[in-house]
Amino acid sequence: MRTVVENAAIATVSGPEYRTGFVVVEDDRIAAVGPGSYPGPVDERVDASGCLVTPGLVNTHHHLYQWATRGLAADHTLFEWLVALYPVWGKLDADLTHAAGTAGLARLALTGCTTVADHHYVFPSDGGDQVAALAAARERIGLRLHLVRGSMDRGESDGGLPPDRLVESTEDALLGTEAAIDRYHDASPGAVLQIAVGPCSPFSVTEQLMTGAAELARRRGVRLHTHLAETRDEEQQCLAETGCTPAEYAEKLGWLAADVWLAHTVHLAPAAIRRFGETGTGSAHCPTSNGRLGTGIAPVRDLLDAGAPVGLGVDGAASSESGGLGEELHQALLQARQRGGPTALTTREALWLGTMGGARCLGRADELGSVEVGKLADLALWDLTGLNYAGIEDPVAALVLAATPPLRRVFVGGRTVVADGRLRSGEEAVIAGELATASARLRER
Ligand code: ZN
């Protein structure tokens, strides 16, 4: 099957931009890209007049289950917010996680996202098969999922924040993570589902779990992820307990390396930023969530200058209620310029963060993140024909600076997931209904 997307502006991200050009999709890969029109034979033509074609966006940090717990603790600090929400999350079961995951993935598809890293660290003792629930949600919506099998082993009785019933023993956490790798991790080219290892955060897990997770990930050849250096409170606690900043603690435990990407990394000393660059440690920058919780502005410019990979994330919908990735391009640009001035991040760099930067964080830069021959056909066709965009000279500026545009199409591996602004891989009304039922059930518990 050969499809040509034609008459569109194209931002390839890795190479040239075309004011009017084409992309040929053959099965699940990009077969050709260039200016003007495509002369060869095709089976299907997609008219993308007035659209900007970009790589599908890559979301490097999410907690899909939180789609069912939005709008709570709306005026709280991170630690207050966690203490308020843990008891609610403790009531999750697999059906709730499936409904929330399906809705969260649908929302992401409708905002140009084609690959999602979901950090799932909530495994209530009576919560059923959480990993299977998320894998099934992925199957329904058709996005690529990097499922980070998370864990917590430090409950209230050990000085942690989560209630004890929400945490696992260190051994169970590692066994459960390895079981997820055995069952779901696909290391082959074009994979739609991969597993990563992700203790929740240094302040909610023991040192044994941090080091055991790193050992497990390296033994199995999968990637490592956790939250790091999100707030000043976390830094104070880490200094008090370990004598190290969060970044120093991470390095001591083998967690600054090219197979690691870390959520937030807001509070980093210059020496830590240098170490991120030297080691190739990635950052999942989540500007909306950081703004919602008032945690500070991540040093994105400095990380990029140090040579460290930086991607974008929406973070969980309990701290980023919109859950859309397109608007994070906008937020990343605004926050970088608020921190570092008007030249701190260009519109093209914001798009790079949301595509190639994310692909590098997830170890998929050879297959994802740019519109290049041989890469997977994960594409977003942003429709710039409406009132919000009419007359904007530069289509990339329209995408990054204006409201998130609707999508004429979203392809994942050549398969249409969104068309004409509507989800094609599922019924939005059905998914919304399932979520409403699940959320009501959660509130009644
Ligand atoms: Zn998070």
Short mmCIF file of C-alpha atoms and ligand atoms in Angstrom, two decimals:
data_model
loop_
_atom_site.label_atom_id
_atom_site.label_comp_id
_atom_site.label_asym_id
_atom_site.label_seq_id
_atom_site.Cartn_x
_atom_site.Cartn_y
_atom_site.Cartn_z
CA MET A 1 0.00 0.00 0.00
CA ARG A 2 1.45 3.32 -1.13
CA THR A 3 -0.10 6.59 0.07
CA VAL A 4 1.03 10.09 -0.81
CA VAL A 5 0.36 13.07 1.45
CA GLU A 6 0.57 16.03 -0.90
CA ASN A 7 0.21 19.82 -1.28
CA ALA A 8 1.40 20.39 2.29
CA ALA A 9 4.08 22.42 4.02
CA ILE A 10 6.53 19.96 5.54
CA ALA A 11 8.78 20.39 8.57
CA THR A 12 11.00 17.33 8.43
CA VAL A 13 12.79 18.42 11.66
CA SER A 14 16.03 16.60 10.74
CA GLY A 15 16.43 18.19 7.29
CA PRO A 16 14.96 20.83 4.99
CA GLU A 17 11.52 22.36 5.25
CA TYR A 18 9.30 22.47 2.19
CA ARG A 19 6.74 25.19 1.58
CA THR A 20 4.83 22.76 -0.64
CA GLY A 21 5.83 19.14 -0.74
CA PHE A 22 4.88 15.48 -0.36
CA VAL A 23 5.48 12.48 1.86
CA VAL A 24 5.04 8.97 0.50
CA VAL A 25 4.06 6.29 2.99
CA GLU A 26 4.64 2.67 2.03
CA ASP A 27 3.20 0.21 4.53
CA ASP A 28 4.51 1.41 7.90
CA ARG A 29 7.51 3.45 6.65
CA ILE A 30 8.28 6.73 4.91
CA ALA A 31 9.33 5.89 1.33
CA ALA A 32 9.91 9.39 -0.09
CA VAL A 33 9.75 13.04 0.92
CA GLY A 34 10.44 16.13 -1.12
CA PRO A 35 9.29 19.44 -2.60
CA GLY A 36 6.60 19.89 -5.25
CA SER A 37 4.49 16.90 -6.25
CA TYR A 38 5.27 13.21 -6.36
CA PRO A 39 5.47 11.79 -9.88
CA GLY A 40 5.28 8.07 -9.10
CA PRO A 41 2.25 5.77 -8.89
CA VAL A 42 0.33 5.55 -5.60
CA ASP A 43 -2.73 3.71 -4.26
CA GLU A 44 -4.13 6.62 -2.25
CA ARG A 45 -3.78 10.40 -2.30
CA VAL A 46 -4.31 12.52 0.83
CA ASP A 47 -4.81 16.18 -0.04
CA ALA A 48 -3.08 18.14 2.73
CA SER A 49 -3.54 21.62 1.24
CA GLY A 50 -3.24 24.22 3.99
CA CYS A 51 -1.64 21.73 6.38
CA LEU A 52 1.75 21.55 8.03
CA VAL A 53 3.13 18.01 8.15
CA THR A 54 5.41 17.22 11.08
CA PRO A 55 6.64 14.01 12.65
CA GLY A 56 4.09 12.67 15.15
CA LEU A 57 4.81 14.18 18.56
CA VAL A 58 6.54 12.09 21.21
CA ASN A 59 5.26 12.34 24.78
CA THR A 60 8.09 11.38 27.12
CA HIS A 61 6.25 11.46 30.45
CA HIS A 62 2.67 10.68 31.42
CA HIS A 63 0.56 8.87 34.01
CA LEU A 64 -2.46 7.81 31.98
CA TYR A 65 -4.40 6.50 34.99
CA GLN A 66 -4.69 10.08 36.28
CA TRP A 67 -7.17 10.88 33.53
CA ALA A 68 -9.76 9.56 36.02
CA THR A 69 -8.61 11.91 38.83
CA ARG A 70 -8.43 15.36 37.30
CA GLY A 71 -9.11 18.66 39.02
CA LEU A 72 -8.33 17.52 42.57
CA ALA A 73 -5.98 19.37 44.95
CA ALA A 74 -5.98 22.23 42.49
CA ASP A 75 -4.15 24.75 44.69
CA HIS A 76 -1.58 22.52 46.42
CA THR A 77 2.21 22.06 46.42
CA LEU A 78 3.57 18.82 44.94
CA PHE A 79 3.93 17.06 48.29
CA GLU A 80 0.47 18.25 49.49
CA TRP A 81 -0.99 17.20 46.15
CA LEU A 82 0.58 13.72 46.41
CA VAL A 83 -0.69 13.24 49.97
CA ALA A 84 -4.22 14.27 48.85
CA LEU A 85 -4.23 12.02 45.78
CA TYR A 86 -2.50 8.82 46.94
CA PRO A 87 -5.61 7.59 48.81
CA VAL A 88 -7.72 8.13 45.66
CA TRP A 89 -5.18 6.30 43.49
CA GLY A 90 -5.16 3.49 46.04
CA LYS A 91 -8.70 2.63 44.87
CA LEU A 92 -7.70 2.06 41.25
CA ASP A 93 -8.51 -1.24 39.63
CA ALA A 94 -7.67 -2.55 36.18
CA ASP A 95 -11.02 -1.47 34.65
CA LEU A 96 -10.52 2.11 35.85
CA THR A 97 -6.97 2.20 34.55
CA HIS A 98 -8.15 0.83 31.21
CA ALA A 99 -10.87 3.49 30.88
CA ALA A 100 -8.52 6.30 31.91
CA GLY A 101 -5.72 5.01 29.71
CA THR A 102 -7.97 4.74 26.67
CA ALA A 103 -9.30 8.29 27.17
CA GLY A 104 -5.83 9.71 27.81
CA LEU A 105 -4.42 8.07 24.67
CA ALA A 106 -7.38 9.29 22.61
CA ARG A 107 -6.79 12.84 23.81
CA LEU A 108 -3.10 12.57 22.91
CA ALA A 109 -3.87 11.26 19.41
CA LEU A 110 -6.17 14.25 18.90
CA THR A 111 -3.29 16.59 19.78
CA GLY A 112 -0.78 15.15 17.29
CA CYS A 113 0.93 12.64 19.54
CA THR A 114 1.91 9.24 18.15
CA THR A 115 4.25 7.83 20.84
CA VAL A 116 3.62 7.89 24.58
CA ALA A 117 5.81 7.02 27.55
CA ASP A 118 3.43 6.14 30.38
CA HIS A 119 4.98 5.96 33.83
CA HIS A 120 2.67 3.70 35.82
CA TYR A 121 3.72 3.22 39.44
CA VAL A 122 0.39 2.53 41.16
CA PHE A 123 -0.17 -1.15 41.86
CA PRO A 124 -2.78 -1.44 44.65
CA SER A 125 -2.64 -4.87 46.25
CA ASP A 126 -6.19 -5.62 45.01
CA GLY A 127 -5.91 -3.59 41.78
CA GLY A 128 -5.84 -6.41 39.22
CA ASP A 129 -3.53 -6.53 36.20
CA GLN A 130 -2.64 -2.85 35.69
CA VAL A 131 -0.06 -3.48 32.98
CA ALA A 132 -2.48 -5.58 30.91
CA ALA A 133 -5.11 -2.81 31.26
CA LEU A 134 -2.74 -0.26 29.75
CA ALA A 135 -1.54 -2.61 27.00
CA ALA A 136 -5.19 -3.18 26.04
CA ALA A 137 -5.84 0.60 25.96
CA ARG A 138 -2.89 0.98 23.60
CA GLU A 139 -4.30 -1.74 21.38
CA ARG A 140 -7.63 0.12 21.14
CA ILE A 141 -6.25 3.56 20.25
CA GLY A 142 -3.25 2.44 18.19
CA LEU A 143 -0.48 4.73 19.45
CA ARG A 144 3.04 3.52 20.25
CA LEU A 145 3.47 2.95 23.97
CA HIS A 146 6.63 2.91 26.04
CA LEU A 147 5.14 1.51 29.20
CA VAL A 148 7.33 2.38 32.16
CA ARG A 149 6.59 -0.27 34.79
CA GLY A 150 6.92 1.86 37.90
CA SER A 151 7.04 0.99 41.56
CA MET A 152 7.07 2.32 45.10
CA ASP A 153 8.49 0.43 48.10
CA ARG A 154 8.57 3.19 50.69
CA GLY A 155 5.18 3.67 52.34
CA GLU A 156 4.14 5.84 55.25
CA SER A 157 5.56 3.48 57.84
CA ASP A 158 9.02 3.85 56.21
CA GLY A 159 8.89 7.66 56.07
CA GLY A 160 7.46 7.79 52.54
CA LEU A 161 4.35 9.67 51.37
CA PRO A 162 2.15 6.86 49.92
CA PRO A 163 -0.13 4.78 52.14
CA ASP A 164 1.35 1.33 52.82
CA ARG A 165 -1.30 -0.50 50.78
CA LEU A 166 -0.07 1.31 47.64
CA VAL A 167 3.51 0.14 47.89
CA GLU A 168 5.09 -3.18 46.99
CA SER A 169 8.03 -4.94 48.61
CA THR A 170 11.33 -4.25 46.83
CA GLU A 171 11.42 -7.83 45.61
CA ASP A 172 7.83 -7.83 44.32
CA ALA A 173 8.43 -4.53 42.49
CA LEU A 174 11.45 -5.95 40.67
CA LEU A 175 9.75 -9.28 39.93
CA GLY A 176 6.65 -7.50 38.63
CA THR A 177 8.79 -5.28 36.41
CA GLU A 178 10.72 -8.22 34.98
CA ALA A 179 7.43 -10.04 34.33
CA ALA A 180 6.21 -7.03 32.33
CA ILE A 181 9.42 -7.10 30.27
CA ASP A 182 9.03 -10.85 29.64
CA ARG A 183 5.42 -10.48 28.57
CA TYR A 184 5.33 -7.21 26.61
CA HIS A 185 8.73 -5.78 25.67
CA ASP A 186 9.24 -5.81 21.90
CA ALA A 187 12.83 -4.96 20.92
CA SER A 188 12.23 -5.45 17.19
CA PRO A 189 12.16 -2.62 14.60
CA GLY A 190 8.85 -0.78 14.40
CA ALA A 191 7.79 -1.88 17.89
CA VAL A 192 4.46 -0.52 19.12
CA LEU A 193 4.98 -1.59 22.74
CA GLN A 194 8.15 -1.44 24.80
CA ILE A 195 8.72 -1.69 28.55
CA ALA A 196 11.03 0.50 30.61
CA VAL A 197 11.93 0.25 34.30
CA GLY A 198 10.72 3.14 36.46
CA PRO A 199 10.80 3.39 40.25
CA CYS A 200 8.49 6.33 41.00
CA SER A 201 10.99 8.79 42.48
CA PRO A 202 13.98 8.65 44.81
CA PHE A 203 11.79 9.98 47.65
CA SER A 204 9.17 7.20 47.30
CA VAL A 205 11.51 4.25 46.83
CA THR A 206 14.45 2.77 48.72
CA GLU A 207 18.04 2.91 47.55
CA GLN A 208 17.83 -0.87 47.06
CA LEU A 209 15.00 -0.45 44.57
CA MET A 210 16.84 2.32 42.68
CA THR A 211 19.97 0.18 42.29
CA GLY A 212 18.01 -3.04 41.68
CA ALA A 213 16.02 -1.31 38.95
CA ALA A 214 19.18 -0.09 37.24
CA GLU A 215 20.68 -3.59 37.41
CA LEU A 216 17.49 -5.13 36.00
CA ALA A 217 17.19 -2.62 33.15
CA ARG A 218 20.80 -3.14 32.08
CA ARG A 219 20.59 -6.90 32.33
CA ARG A 220 17.50 -6.89 30.10
CA GLY A 221 18.54 -4.09 27.71
CA VAL A 222 15.59 -1.80 28.46
CA ARG A 223 15.56 1.86 29.46
CA LEU A 224 15.33 3.52 32.88
CA HIS A 225 13.07 6.33 33.98
CA THR A 226 12.07 8.15 37.18
CA HIS A 227 11.07 11.59 38.47
CA LEU A 228 14.03 13.74 39.50
CA ALA A 229 14.72 17.23 40.86
CA GLU A 230 11.14 18.42 40.46
CA THR A 231 10.86 20.67 43.56
CA ARG A 232 12.94 22.42 46.19
CA ASP A 233 11.16 20.28 48.83
CA GLU A 234 12.53 17.17 47.16
CA GLU A 235 16.03 18.65 47.09
CA GLN A 236 15.87 19.52 50.81
CA GLN A 237 14.68 16.01 51.68
CA CYS A 238 17.36 14.39 49.53
CA LEU A 239 20.10 16.54 51.07
CA ALA A 240 18.85 15.74 54.57
CA GLU A 241 18.61 11.98 53.97
CA THR A 242 21.60 11.31 51.72
CA GLY A 243 23.82 14.41 51.85
CA CYS A 244 23.48 14.64 48.07
CA THR A 245 21.37 16.69 45.69
CA PRO A 246 18.92 14.55 43.66
CA ALA A 247 21.26 14.65 40.64
CA GLU A 248 24.28 13.63 42.76
CA TYR A 249 22.24 10.84 44.34
CA ALA A 250 21.15 9.64 40.88
CA GLU A 251 24.73 9.59 39.65
CA LYS A 252 25.91 7.70 42.72
CA LEU A 253 23.34 4.98 42.00
CA GLY A 254 24.21 4.64 38.31
CA TRP A 255 21.26 6.71 37.13
CA LEU A 256 23.06 9.28 34.96
CA ALA A 257 23.64 7.43 31.68
CA ALA A 258 22.60 7.31 28.05
CA ASP A 259 19.89 4.70 28.75
CA VAL A 260 18.15 6.95 31.31
CA TRP A 261 15.63 9.73 30.90
CA LEU A 262 14.31 11.67 33.88
CA ALA A 263 11.07 13.57 34.36
CA HIS A 264 11.20 17.31 35.21
CA THR A 265 14.88 17.99 36.13
CA VAL A 266 13.89 21.52 37.19
CA HIS A 267 16.44 22.08 39.95
CA LEU A 268 19.87 21.24 38.53
CA ALA A 269 23.16 22.90 39.49
CA PRO A 270 25.52 23.83 36.62
CA ALA A 271 27.70 20.80 37.43
CA ALA A 272 24.67 18.51 37.13
CA ILE A 273 23.70 20.00 33.77
CA ARG A 274 27.24 19.30 32.56
CA ARG A 275 26.98 15.69 33.75
CA PHE A 276 23.65 15.25 31.93
CA GLY A 277 25.40 16.33 28.74
CA GLU A 278 28.51 14.20 29.29
CA THR A 279 26.52 11.08 30.11
CA GLY A 280 23.71 11.60 27.55
CA THR A 281 21.04 11.49 30.28
CA GLY A 282 17.68 12.63 28.92
CA SER A 283 15.11 15.00 30.43
CA ALA A 284 11.32 14.88 30.01
CA HIS A 285 10.37 18.55 30.27
CA CYS A 286 6.75 18.99 31.42
CA PRO A 287 6.12 22.75 31.34
CA THR A 288 2.35 22.76 32.00
CA SER A 289 2.61 20.45 34.99
CA ASN A 290 5.57 22.44 36.36
CA GLY A 291 3.48 25.60 36.02
CA ARG A 292 0.38 24.01 37.57
CA LEU A 293 2.39 22.92 40.62
CA GLY A 294 4.61 26.02 40.62
CA THR A 295 7.77 23.93 40.82
CA GLY A 296 10.04 26.21 38.75
CA ILE A 297 11.26 26.34 35.17
CA ALA A 298 13.59 23.62 33.90
CA PRO A 299 16.94 24.77 32.42
CA VAL A 300 16.11 23.51 28.94
CA ARG A 301 18.46 25.89 27.10
CA ASP A 302 21.38 24.94 29.32
CA LEU A 303 20.66 21.21 28.93
CA LEU A 304 20.54 21.53 25.14
CA ASP A 305 23.78 23.53 25.14
CA ALA A 306 25.39 20.81 27.27
CA GLY A 307 24.39 18.26 24.60
CA ALA A 308 21.78 16.44 26.72
CA PRO A 309 18.63 15.05 25.08
CA VAL A 310 15.44 16.90 26.09
CA GLY A 311 11.90 15.83 25.18
CA LEU A 312 8.46 17.07 26.17
CA GLY A 313 5.85 15.46 28.38
CA VAL A 314 2.31 16.31 29.40
CA ASP A 315 2.75 14.59 32.81
CA GLY A 316 -0.29 13.03 34.45
CA ALA A 317 -3.65 14.69 33.93
CA ALA A 318 -4.04 15.23 37.68
CA SER A 319 -1.40 17.98 37.37
CA SER A 320 -1.97 18.88 33.72
CA GLU A 321 -5.71 18.56 33.23
CA SER A 322 -5.70 19.23 29.48
CA GLY A 323 -3.52 16.23 28.66
CA GLY A 324 -2.74 17.51 25.15
CA LEU A 325 0.79 17.41 23.78
CA GLY A 326 0.49 20.05 21.04
CA GLU A 327 0.19 22.82 23.59
CA GLU A 328 3.40 21.74 25.35
CA LEU A 329 5.34 23.06 22.32
CA HIS A 330 3.83 26.45 23.11
CA GLN A 331 4.39 26.19 26.86
CA ALA A 332 8.00 25.02 26.44
CA LEU A 333 8.78 28.04 24.28
CA LEU A 334 7.13 30.51 26.68
CA GLN A 335 8.80 29.07 29.77
CA ALA A 336 12.25 28.90 28.16
CA ARG A 337 11.98 32.55 27.14
CA GLN A 338 10.71 33.59 30.58
CA ARG A 339 13.74 31.94 32.10
CA GLY A 340 16.42 32.82 29.54
CA GLY A 341 15.15 35.73 27.47
CA PRO A 342 13.78 36.03 23.94
CA THR A 343 16.52 33.99 22.27
CA ALA A 344 16.41 31.10 24.74
CA LEU A 345 14.38 28.78 22.47
CA THR A 346 13.32 29.14 18.83
CA THR A 347 10.05 27.88 17.38
CA ARG A 348 12.00 25.19 15.47
CA GLU A 349 13.74 24.10 18.67
CA ALA A 350 10.37 23.79 20.41
CA LEU A 351 9.22 21.48 17.61
CA TRP A 352 12.51 19.56 17.87
CA LEU A 353 11.91 18.97 21.59
CA GLY A 354 8.47 17.52 20.84
CA THR A 355 9.77 15.18 18.12
CA MET A 356 13.49 14.29 17.81
CA GLY A 357 14.26 15.27 21.39
CA GLY A 358 11.58 12.89 22.62
CA ALA A 359 12.69 10.12 20.27
CA ARG A 360 16.23 10.44 21.65
CA CYS A 361 14.96 10.23 25.24
CA LEU A 362 13.15 6.98 24.42
CA GLY A 363 16.05 5.49 22.47
CA ARG A 364 14.05 5.54 19.21
CA ALA A 365 15.88 8.28 17.26
CA ASP A 366 16.71 5.80 14.50
CA GLU A 367 13.01 5.15 13.82
CA LEU A 368 11.00 8.12 15.11
CA GLY A 369 11.10 11.90 15.47
CA SER A 370 11.68 13.15 11.92
CA VAL A 371 10.18 12.91 8.44
CA GLU A 372 12.95 10.91 6.76
CA VAL A 373 13.03 8.09 4.25
CA GLY A 374 13.17 4.76 6.08
CA LYS A 375 11.71 6.04 9.35
CA LEU A 376 8.34 4.91 10.66
CA ALA A 377 5.39 6.70 9.09
CA ASP A 378 4.23 8.47 12.26
CA LEU A 379 2.96 11.81 10.97
CA ALA A 380 0.76 14.70 12.11
CA LEU A 381 -1.07 16.80 9.48
CA TRP A 382 -1.91 20.06 11.30
CA ASP A 383 -4.79 21.88 9.60
CA LEU A 384 -3.91 25.59 9.40
CA THR A 385 -6.85 26.66 7.26
CA GLY A 386 -9.16 27.96 10.00
CA LEU A 387 -9.78 31.35 11.58
CA ASN A 388 -7.04 30.82 14.18
CA TYR A 389 -4.27 30.45 11.61
CA ALA A 390 -5.38 32.29 8.47
CA GLY A 391 -2.61 34.58 7.26
CA ILE A 392 0.13 33.40 9.63
CA GLU A 393 3.19 33.55 7.40
CA ASP A 394 5.23 30.76 8.92
CA PRO A 395 3.43 27.43 9.48
CA VAL A 396 5.87 26.32 12.20
CA ALA A 397 5.25 29.59 14.05
CA ALA A 398 1.50 28.95 13.68
CA LEU A 399 1.88 25.49 15.24
CA VAL A 400 4.09 26.59 18.12
CA LEU A 401 2.78 30.08 18.91
CA ALA A 402 -0.95 29.92 18.15
CA ALA A 403 -3.61 27.64 19.67
CA THR A 404 -3.01 23.93 18.98
CA PRO A 405 -4.40 23.34 15.46
CA PRO A 406 -6.87 20.57 14.62
CA LEU A 407 -5.52 17.55 12.77
CA ARG A 408 -6.54 16.55 9.29
CA ARG A 409 -4.79 13.22 9.79
CA VAL A 410 -2.56 11.43 12.23
CA PHE A 411 -0.73 8.34 11.01
CA VAL A 412 0.94 5.79 13.26
CA GLY A 413 3.05 3.40 11.22
CA GLY A 414 1.03 4.38 8.16
CA ARG A 415 -2.28 3.58 9.85
CA THR A 416 -4.81 6.43 10.17
CA VAL A 417 -5.65 7.08 13.83
CA VAL A 418 -7.22 10.55 13.41
CA ALA A 419 -8.94 11.97 10.33
CA ASP A 420 -10.62 15.36 9.90
CA GLY A 421 -10.23 16.12 13.59
CA ARG A 422 -11.99 12.93 14.73
CA LEU A 423 -10.60 9.80 16.29
CA ARG A 424 -10.80 6.89 13.82
CA SER A 425 -9.44 4.12 15.98
CA GLY A 426 -12.30 4.41 18.50
CA GLU A 427 -15.60 6.14 19.25
CA GLU A 428 -14.95 9.29 21.28
CA ALA A 429 -18.44 9.25 22.80
CA VAL A 430 -18.09 5.63 23.91
CA ILE A 431 -14.65 6.28 25.42
CA ALA A 432 -15.91 9.40 27.24
CA GLY A 433 -18.91 7.45 28.57
CA GLU A 434 -16.70 4.67 29.89
CA LEU A 435 -14.47 7.22 31.59
CA ALA A 436 -17.41 9.05 33.21
CA THR A 437 -18.69 5.75 34.60
CA ALA A 438 -15.24 4.78 35.86
CA SER A 439 -14.65 8.17 37.53
CA ALA A 440 -18.04 8.04 39.25
CA ARG A 441 -17.26 4.53 40.52
CA LEU A 442 -13.92 5.78 41.87
CA ARG A 443 -15.62 8.65 43.74
CA GLU A 444 -18.15 6.28 45.33
CA ARG A 445 -15.47 4.00 46.80
ZN ZN B 1 5.06 12.61 36.60
#
